[in-house]
């Protein structure tokens, strides 16, 4: 419920150019000032590298590879419907553009540089890289958690959270996205992953 309320509130503010967008401006300006003060090429390259982890490559291959591994482990253990992870992963990969691209086109929000959108641009809200990383890596972690020992599943879960937070931080640090773009995609991804977490046991046993 909290994620849904936050997503609706942020989307409403973006749609009406509300006062909450002042947070975005303050964060952007603060990050730019800090980036200029540090003048660290290493941090700047790290920000771009972390952002790239939210691209379709490598996120989707990691998702599909994890699904294949989860299916293989489930089959080895003699579990019913061992093949379930594969269609679930494909569905998760397809959902990202189906949900994000229309939203980008509808909100048509300019990016942190403030330039008007070009004719071939969809807009910045919500963040596609954030959604891709959270949904792809998050789904992979959920699928693997069902076939790995609990301790290993927890390690995978922690690593997934760190990667997804890193992607969001890299996008904001590199001026690729507003903070609210990232937060909204985390909310959207969290809702989808929560639904998947509740649905997976039924899919695997029915």
PDB file of C-alpha atoms in Angstrom:
ATOM      1  CA  UNK A   1       0.000   0.000   0.000  1.00  0.00           C
ATOM      2  CA  UNK A   2       2.833   2.393   0.883  1.00  0.00           C
ATOM      3  CA  UNK A   3       4.551   1.766  -2.456  1.00  0.00           C
ATOM      4  CA  UNK A   4       1.311   2.349  -4.358  1.00  0.00           C
ATOM      5  CA  UNK A   5       0.600   5.599  -2.506  1.00  0.00           C
ATOM      6  CA  UNK A   6       4.127   6.880  -3.129  1.00  0.00           C
ATOM      7  CA  UNK A   7       3.949   5.978  -6.810  1.00  0.00           C
ATOM      8  CA  UNK A   8       0.608   7.756  -7.261  1.00  0.00           C
ATOM      9  CA  UNK A   9       1.792  10.809  -5.315  1.00  0.00           C
ATOM     10  CA  UNK A  10       5.020  11.165  -7.280  1.00  0.00           C
ATOM     11  CA  UNK A  11       3.264  10.614 -10.599  1.00  0.00           C
ATOM     12  CA  UNK A  12       0.664  13.232  -9.729  1.00  0.00           C
ATOM     13  CA  UNK A  13       3.358  15.769  -8.854  1.00  0.00           C
ATOM     14  CA  UNK A  14       5.214  15.084 -12.091  1.00  0.00           C
ATOM     15  CA  UNK A  15       1.994  15.400 -14.103  1.00  0.00           C
ATOM     16  CA  UNK A  16       1.040  18.760 -12.598  1.00  0.00           C
ATOM     17  CA  UNK A  17       4.594  20.080 -12.145  1.00  0.00           C
ATOM     18  CA  UNK A  18       3.922  20.226  -8.410  1.00  0.00           C
ATOM     19  CA  UNK A  19       6.067  21.575  -5.568  1.00  0.00           C
ATOM     20  CA  UNK A  20       7.525  18.132  -4.807  1.00  0.00           C
ATOM     21  CA  UNK A  21       9.636  18.518  -7.927  1.00  0.00           C
ATOM     22  CA  UNK A  22      11.650  21.060  -5.960  1.00  0.00           C
ATOM     23  CA  UNK A  23      13.269  18.063  -4.281  1.00  0.00           C
ATOM     24  CA  UNK A  24      14.543  16.955  -7.662  1.00  0.00           C
ATOM     25  CA  UNK A  25      16.032  20.351  -8.407  1.00  0.00           C
ATOM     26  CA  UNK A  26      17.674  20.572  -4.992  1.00  0.00           C
ATOM     27  CA  UNK A  27      19.158  17.084  -5.298  1.00  0.00           C
ATOM     28  CA  UNK A  28      20.393  17.723  -8.843  1.00  0.00           C
ATOM     29  CA  UNK A  29      22.061  20.980  -7.854  1.00  0.00           C
ATOM     30  CA  UNK A  30      23.563  19.440  -4.720  1.00  0.00           C
ATOM     31  CA  UNK A  31      24.963  16.485  -6.635  1.00  0.00           C
ATOM     32  CA  UNK A  32      26.419  18.769  -9.289  1.00  0.00           C
ATOM     33  CA  UNK A  33      28.073  20.910  -6.630  1.00  0.00           C
ATOM     34  CA  UNK A  34      29.505  17.852  -4.890  1.00  0.00           C
ATOM     35  CA  UNK A  35      30.661  16.344  -8.165  1.00  0.00           C
ATOM     36  CA  UNK A  36      32.413  19.571  -9.070  1.00  0.00           C
ATOM     37  CA  UNK A  37      34.032  19.876  -5.655  1.00  0.00           C
ATOM     38  CA  UNK A  38      35.345  16.305  -5.679  1.00  0.00           C
ATOM     39  CA  UNK A  39      36.330  16.425  -9.335  1.00  0.00           C
ATOM     40  CA  UNK A  40      36.872  12.665  -9.254  1.00  0.00           C
ATOM     41  CA  UNK A  41      37.094  10.941 -12.622  1.00  0.00           C
ATOM     42  CA  UNK A  42      36.943   7.595 -10.824  1.00  0.00           C
ATOM     43  CA  UNK A  43      33.615   8.411  -9.138  1.00  0.00           C
ATOM     44  CA  UNK A  44      32.203   9.726 -12.387  1.00  0.00           C
ATOM     45  CA  UNK A  45      33.199   6.560 -14.263  1.00  0.00           C
ATOM     46  CA  UNK A  46      31.765   4.463 -11.420  1.00  0.00           C
ATOM     47  CA  UNK A  47      28.479   6.353 -11.692  1.00  0.00           C
ATOM     48  CA  UNK A  48      28.240   5.599 -15.407  1.00  0.00           C
ATOM     49  CA  UNK A  49      29.234   1.962 -14.888  1.00  0.00           C
ATOM     50  CA  UNK A  50      26.569   1.485 -12.222  1.00  0.00           C
ATOM     51  CA  UNK A  51      23.990   3.142 -14.465  1.00  0.00           C
ATOM     52  CA  UNK A  52      24.885   0.742 -17.269  1.00  0.00           C
ATOM     53  CA  UNK A  53      23.943  -2.200 -15.043  1.00  0.00           C
ATOM     54  CA  UNK A  54      20.335  -1.076 -15.523  1.00  0.00           C
ATOM     55  CA  UNK A  55      20.428  -1.527 -19.282  1.00  0.00           C
ATOM     56  CA  UNK A  56      18.715  -4.376 -21.097  1.00  0.00           C
ATOM     57  CA  UNK A  57      22.210  -5.807 -21.398  1.00  0.00           C
ATOM     58  CA  UNK A  58      23.292  -7.108 -18.898  1.00  0.00           C
ATOM     59  CA  UNK A  59      20.038  -7.141 -16.884  1.00  0.00           C
ATOM     60  CA  UNK A  60      17.881  -9.314 -19.167  1.00  0.00           C
ATOM     61  CA  UNK A  61      20.589 -11.938 -19.861  1.00  0.00           C
ATOM     62  CA  UNK A  62      21.208 -12.194 -16.115  1.00  0.00           C
ATOM     63  CA  UNK A  63      17.468 -12.671 -15.558  1.00  0.00           C
ATOM     64  CA  UNK A  64      17.137 -15.368 -18.222  1.00  0.00           C
ATOM     65  CA  UNK A  65      20.320 -17.114 -17.115  1.00  0.00           C
ATOM     66  CA  UNK A  66      19.154 -17.140 -13.496  1.00  0.00           C
ATOM     67  CA  UNK A  67      15.784 -18.528 -14.588  1.00  0.00           C
ATOM     68  CA  UNK A  68      17.516 -21.314 -16.492  1.00  0.00           C
ATOM     69  CA  UNK A  69      19.659 -22.124 -13.464  1.00  0.00           C
ATOM     70  CA  UNK A  70      16.626 -22.079 -11.165  1.00  0.00           C
ATOM     71  CA  UNK A  71      14.729 -24.408 -13.506  1.00  0.00           C
ATOM     72  CA  UNK A  72      17.689 -26.798 -13.733  1.00  0.00           C
ATOM     73  CA  UNK A  73      18.090 -26.919  -9.945  1.00  0.00           C
ATOM     74  CA  UNK A  74      14.346 -27.449  -9.481  1.00  0.00           C
ATOM     75  CA  UNK A  75      14.360 -30.297 -11.985  1.00  0.00           C
ATOM     76  CA  UNK A  76      17.402 -31.861 -10.329  1.00  0.00           C
ATOM     77  CA  UNK A  77      15.569 -31.778  -6.997  1.00  0.00           C
ATOM     78  CA  UNK A  78      12.499 -33.401  -8.541  1.00  0.00           C
ATOM     79  CA  UNK A  79      10.194 -30.442  -7.946  1.00  0.00           C
ATOM     80  CA  UNK A  80       6.827 -30.217  -9.726  1.00  0.00           C
ATOM     81  CA  UNK A  81       6.530 -27.649 -12.493  1.00  0.00           C
ATOM     82  CA  UNK A  82      10.315 -27.203 -12.433  1.00  0.00           C
ATOM     83  CA  UNK A  83      10.163 -25.206 -15.682  1.00  0.00           C
ATOM     84  CA  UNK A  84       8.111 -22.358 -14.132  1.00  0.00           C
ATOM     85  CA  UNK A  85      11.062 -19.927 -13.732  1.00  0.00           C
ATOM     86  CA  UNK A  86      11.595 -19.638 -17.483  1.00  0.00           C
ATOM     87  CA  UNK A  87       8.161 -18.244 -18.504  1.00  0.00           C
ATOM     88  CA  UNK A  88       8.132 -16.087 -15.373  1.00  0.00           C
ATOM     89  CA  UNK A  89      11.453 -14.548 -16.398  1.00  0.00           C
ATOM     90  CA  UNK A  90      10.260 -13.945 -19.954  1.00  0.00           C
ATOM     91  CA  UNK A  91       7.099 -12.263 -18.661  1.00  0.00           C
ATOM     92  CA  UNK A  92       9.139 -10.044 -16.320  1.00  0.00           C
ATOM     93  CA  UNK A  93      11.431  -9.011 -19.179  1.00  0.00           C
ATOM     94  CA  UNK A  94       8.463  -8.129 -21.391  1.00  0.00           C
ATOM     95  CA  UNK A  95       6.647  -6.191 -18.661  1.00  0.00           C
ATOM     96  CA  UNK A  96       9.382  -3.575 -18.306  1.00  0.00           C
ATOM     97  CA  UNK A  97       8.949  -1.889 -21.718  1.00  0.00           C
ATOM     98  CA  UNK A  98       5.192  -2.466 -21.674  1.00  0.00           C
ATOM     99  CA  UNK A  99       4.872  -0.490 -18.447  1.00  0.00           C
ATOM    100  CA  UNK A 100       7.670   2.053 -18.697  1.00  0.00           C
ATOM    101  CA  UNK A 101       7.621   3.187 -22.329  1.00  0.00           C
ATOM    102  CA  UNK A 102       3.938   4.299 -22.392  1.00  0.00           C
ATOM    103  CA  UNK A 103       4.445   6.107 -19.079  1.00  0.00           C
ATOM    104  CA  UNK A 104       7.489   7.927 -20.421  1.00  0.00           C
ATOM    105  CA  UNK A 105       5.575   8.998 -23.509  1.00  0.00           C
ATOM    106  CA  UNK A 106       2.560  10.137 -21.488  1.00  0.00           C
ATOM    107  CA  UNK A 107       4.446  12.161 -18.848  1.00  0.00           C
ATOM    108  CA  UNK A 108       7.014  13.450 -21.401  1.00  0.00           C
ATOM    109  CA  UNK A 109       9.201  14.794 -18.629  1.00  0.00           C
ATOM    110  CA  UNK A 110      12.433  16.574 -19.616  1.00  0.00           C
ATOM    111  CA  UNK A 111      15.663  15.325 -18.084  1.00  0.00           C
ATOM    112  CA  UNK A 112      17.897  16.956 -15.468  1.00  0.00           C
ATOM    113  CA  UNK A 113      19.594  19.176 -18.059  1.00  0.00           C
ATOM    114  CA  UNK A 114      16.266  20.939 -18.645  1.00  0.00           C
ATOM    115  CA  UNK A 115      16.349  20.674 -22.422  1.00  0.00           C
ATOM    116  CA  UNK A 116      13.028  20.185 -24.233  1.00  0.00           C
ATOM    117  CA  UNK A 117      12.338  16.699 -25.525  1.00  0.00           C
ATOM    118  CA  UNK A 118      13.354  15.908 -29.067  1.00  0.00           C
ATOM    119  CA  UNK A 119      10.820  14.378 -31.432  1.00  0.00           C
ATOM    120  CA  UNK A 120      12.325  10.905 -30.969  1.00  0.00           C
ATOM    121  CA  UNK A 121      12.517  11.036 -27.159  1.00  0.00           C
ATOM    122  CA  UNK A 122       9.962   9.454 -24.822  1.00  0.00           C
ATOM    123  CA  UNK A 123      10.757  11.368 -21.665  1.00  0.00           C
ATOM    124  CA  UNK A 124      12.571  10.629 -18.441  1.00  0.00           C
ATOM    125  CA  UNK A 125       9.768   9.581 -16.092  1.00  0.00           C
ATOM    126  CA  UNK A 126       9.846   6.913 -14.809  1.00  0.00           C
ATOM    127  CA  UNK A 127      13.415   5.663 -15.067  1.00  0.00           C
ATOM    128  CA  UNK A 128      13.679   2.722 -17.449  1.00  0.00           C
ATOM    129  CA  UNK A 129      17.139   1.708 -16.240  1.00  0.00           C
ATOM    130  CA  UNK A 130      15.946   1.678 -12.632  1.00  0.00           C
ATOM    131  CA  UNK A 131      12.888  -0.403 -13.486  1.00  0.00           C
ATOM    132  CA  UNK A 132      14.890  -2.777 -15.678  1.00  0.00           C
ATOM    133  CA  UNK A 133      17.485  -3.424 -12.987  1.00  0.00           C
ATOM    134  CA  UNK A 134      15.001  -3.789 -10.130  1.00  0.00           C
ATOM    135  CA  UNK A 135      12.585  -6.040 -12.005  1.00  0.00           C
ATOM    136  CA  UNK A 136      15.208  -8.142 -13.800  1.00  0.00           C
ATOM    137  CA  UNK A 137      17.609  -8.639 -10.904  1.00  0.00           C
ATOM    138  CA  UNK A 138      14.791  -8.779  -8.362  1.00  0.00           C
ATOM    139  CA  UNK A 139      12.929 -11.465 -10.294  1.00  0.00           C
ATOM    140  CA  UNK A 140      16.165 -13.409 -10.728  1.00  0.00           C
ATOM    141  CA  UNK A 141      16.746 -13.269  -6.973  1.00  0.00           C
ATOM    142  CA  UNK A 142      13.200 -14.436  -6.215  1.00  0.00           C
ATOM    143  CA  UNK A 143      13.493 -17.357  -8.627  1.00  0.00           C
ATOM    144  CA  UNK A 144      16.861 -18.433  -7.232  1.00  0.00           C
ATOM    145  CA  UNK A 145      15.659 -18.032  -3.643  1.00  0.00           C
ATOM    146  CA  UNK A 146      13.203 -20.892  -4.186  1.00  0.00           C
ATOM    147  CA  UNK A 147      15.932 -23.381  -5.114  1.00  0.00           C
ATOM    148  CA  UNK A 148      18.967 -22.214  -3.131  1.00  0.00           C
ATOM    149  CA  UNK A 149      19.749 -22.880   0.551  1.00  0.00           C
ATOM    150  CA  UNK A 150      18.368 -20.095   2.777  1.00  0.00           C
ATOM    151  CA  UNK A 151      21.789 -18.659   3.603  1.00  0.00           C
ATOM    152  CA  UNK A 152      22.779 -18.460  -0.058  1.00  0.00           C
ATOM    153  CA  UNK A 153      19.378 -17.006  -0.986  1.00  0.00           C
ATOM    154  CA  UNK A 154      19.882 -14.231   1.568  1.00  0.00           C
ATOM    155  CA  UNK A 155      23.288 -13.443   0.093  1.00  0.00           C
ATOM    156  CA  UNK A 156      21.784 -13.209  -3.384  1.00  0.00           C
ATOM    157  CA  UNK A 157      19.038 -10.953  -2.033  1.00  0.00           C
ATOM    158  CA  UNK A 158      21.506  -8.576  -0.367  1.00  0.00           C
ATOM    159  CA  UNK A 159      23.654  -8.416  -3.491  1.00  0.00           C
ATOM    160  CA  UNK A 160      20.572  -7.652  -5.573  1.00  0.00           C
ATOM    161  CA  UNK A 161      19.562  -4.772  -3.316  1.00  0.00           C
ATOM    162  CA  UNK A 162      23.080  -3.324  -3.461  1.00  0.00           C
ATOM    163  CA  UNK A 163      23.167  -3.521  -7.255  1.00  0.00           C
ATOM    164  CA  UNK A 164      19.745  -1.902  -7.649  1.00  0.00           C
ATOM    165  CA  UNK A 165      20.585   0.890  -5.210  1.00  0.00           C
ATOM    166  CA  UNK A 166      23.867   1.363  -7.058  1.00  0.00           C
ATOM    167  CA  UNK A 167      22.051   1.731 -10.388  1.00  0.00           C
ATOM    168  CA  UNK A 168      19.761   4.404  -8.950  1.00  0.00           C
ATOM    169  CA  UNK A 169      22.636   6.244  -7.305  1.00  0.00           C
ATOM    170  CA  UNK A 170      24.667   6.095 -10.507  1.00  0.00           C
ATOM    171  CA  UNK A 171      21.807   7.538 -12.548  1.00  0.00           C
ATOM    172  CA  UNK A 172      21.346  10.475 -10.182  1.00  0.00           C
ATOM    173  CA  UNK A 173      25.100  11.057  -9.769  1.00  0.00           C
ATOM    174  CA  UNK A 174      25.631  11.073 -13.538  1.00  0.00           C
ATOM    175  CA  UNK A 175      22.714  13.460 -14.228  1.00  0.00           C
ATOM    176  CA  UNK A 176      20.977  10.754 -16.250  1.00  0.00           C
ATOM    177  CA  UNK A 177      17.773  10.948 -14.176  1.00  0.00           C
ATOM    178  CA  UNK A 178      15.956  12.986 -11.576  1.00  0.00           C
ATOM    179  CA  UNK A 179      15.723  11.433  -8.109  1.00  0.00           C
ATOM    180  CA  UNK A 180      11.925  11.100  -8.353  1.00  0.00           C
ATOM    181  CA  UNK A 181      12.285   9.202 -11.650  1.00  0.00           C
ATOM    182  CA  UNK A 182      14.325   6.629  -9.764  1.00  0.00           C
ATOM    183  CA  UNK A 183      12.084   6.518  -6.688  1.00  0.00           C
ATOM    184  CA  UNK A 184       8.962   6.014  -8.800  1.00  0.00           C
ATOM    185  CA  UNK A 185      10.532   3.102 -10.664  1.00  0.00           C
ATOM    186  CA  UNK A 186      11.555   1.509  -7.375  1.00  0.00           C
ATOM    187  CA  UNK A 187       7.955   1.788  -6.181  1.00  0.00           C
ATOM    188  CA  UNK A 188       6.613   0.283  -9.390  1.00  0.00           C
ATOM    189  CA  UNK A 189       9.175  -2.514  -9.325  1.00  0.00           C
ATOM    190  CA  UNK A 190       8.513  -3.208  -5.662  1.00  0.00           C
ATOM    191  CA  UNK A 191       4.809  -3.675  -6.345  1.00  0.00           C
ATOM    192  CA  UNK A 192       5.515  -6.107  -9.174  1.00  0.00           C
ATOM    193  CA  UNK A 193       8.069  -8.075  -7.175  1.00  0.00           C
ATOM    194  CA  UNK A 194       5.748  -8.287  -4.184  1.00  0.00           C
ATOM    195  CA  UNK A 195       3.019  -9.680  -6.399  1.00  0.00           C
ATOM    196  CA  UNK A 196       5.450 -12.164  -7.922  1.00  0.00           C
ATOM    197  CA  UNK A 197       6.632 -13.236  -4.473  1.00  0.00           C
ATOM    198  CA  UNK A 198       3.062 -14.085  -3.525  1.00  0.00           C
ATOM    199  CA  UNK A 199       2.262 -15.747  -6.848  1.00  0.00           C
ATOM    200  CA  UNK A 200       5.337 -17.958  -7.237  1.00  0.00           C
ATOM    201  CA  UNK A 201       4.340 -20.623  -4.678  1.00  0.00           C
ATOM    202  CA  UNK A 202       1.008 -21.111  -6.478  1.00  0.00           C
ATOM    203  CA  UNK A 203       2.652 -21.340  -9.884  1.00  0.00           C
ATOM    204  CA  UNK A 204       5.208 -23.872  -8.672  1.00  0.00           C
ATOM    205  CA  UNK A 205       2.700 -26.149  -6.966  1.00  0.00           C
ATOM    206  CA  UNK A 206      -0.427 -25.963  -9.146  1.00  0.00           C
TER     207      UNK A 206
END
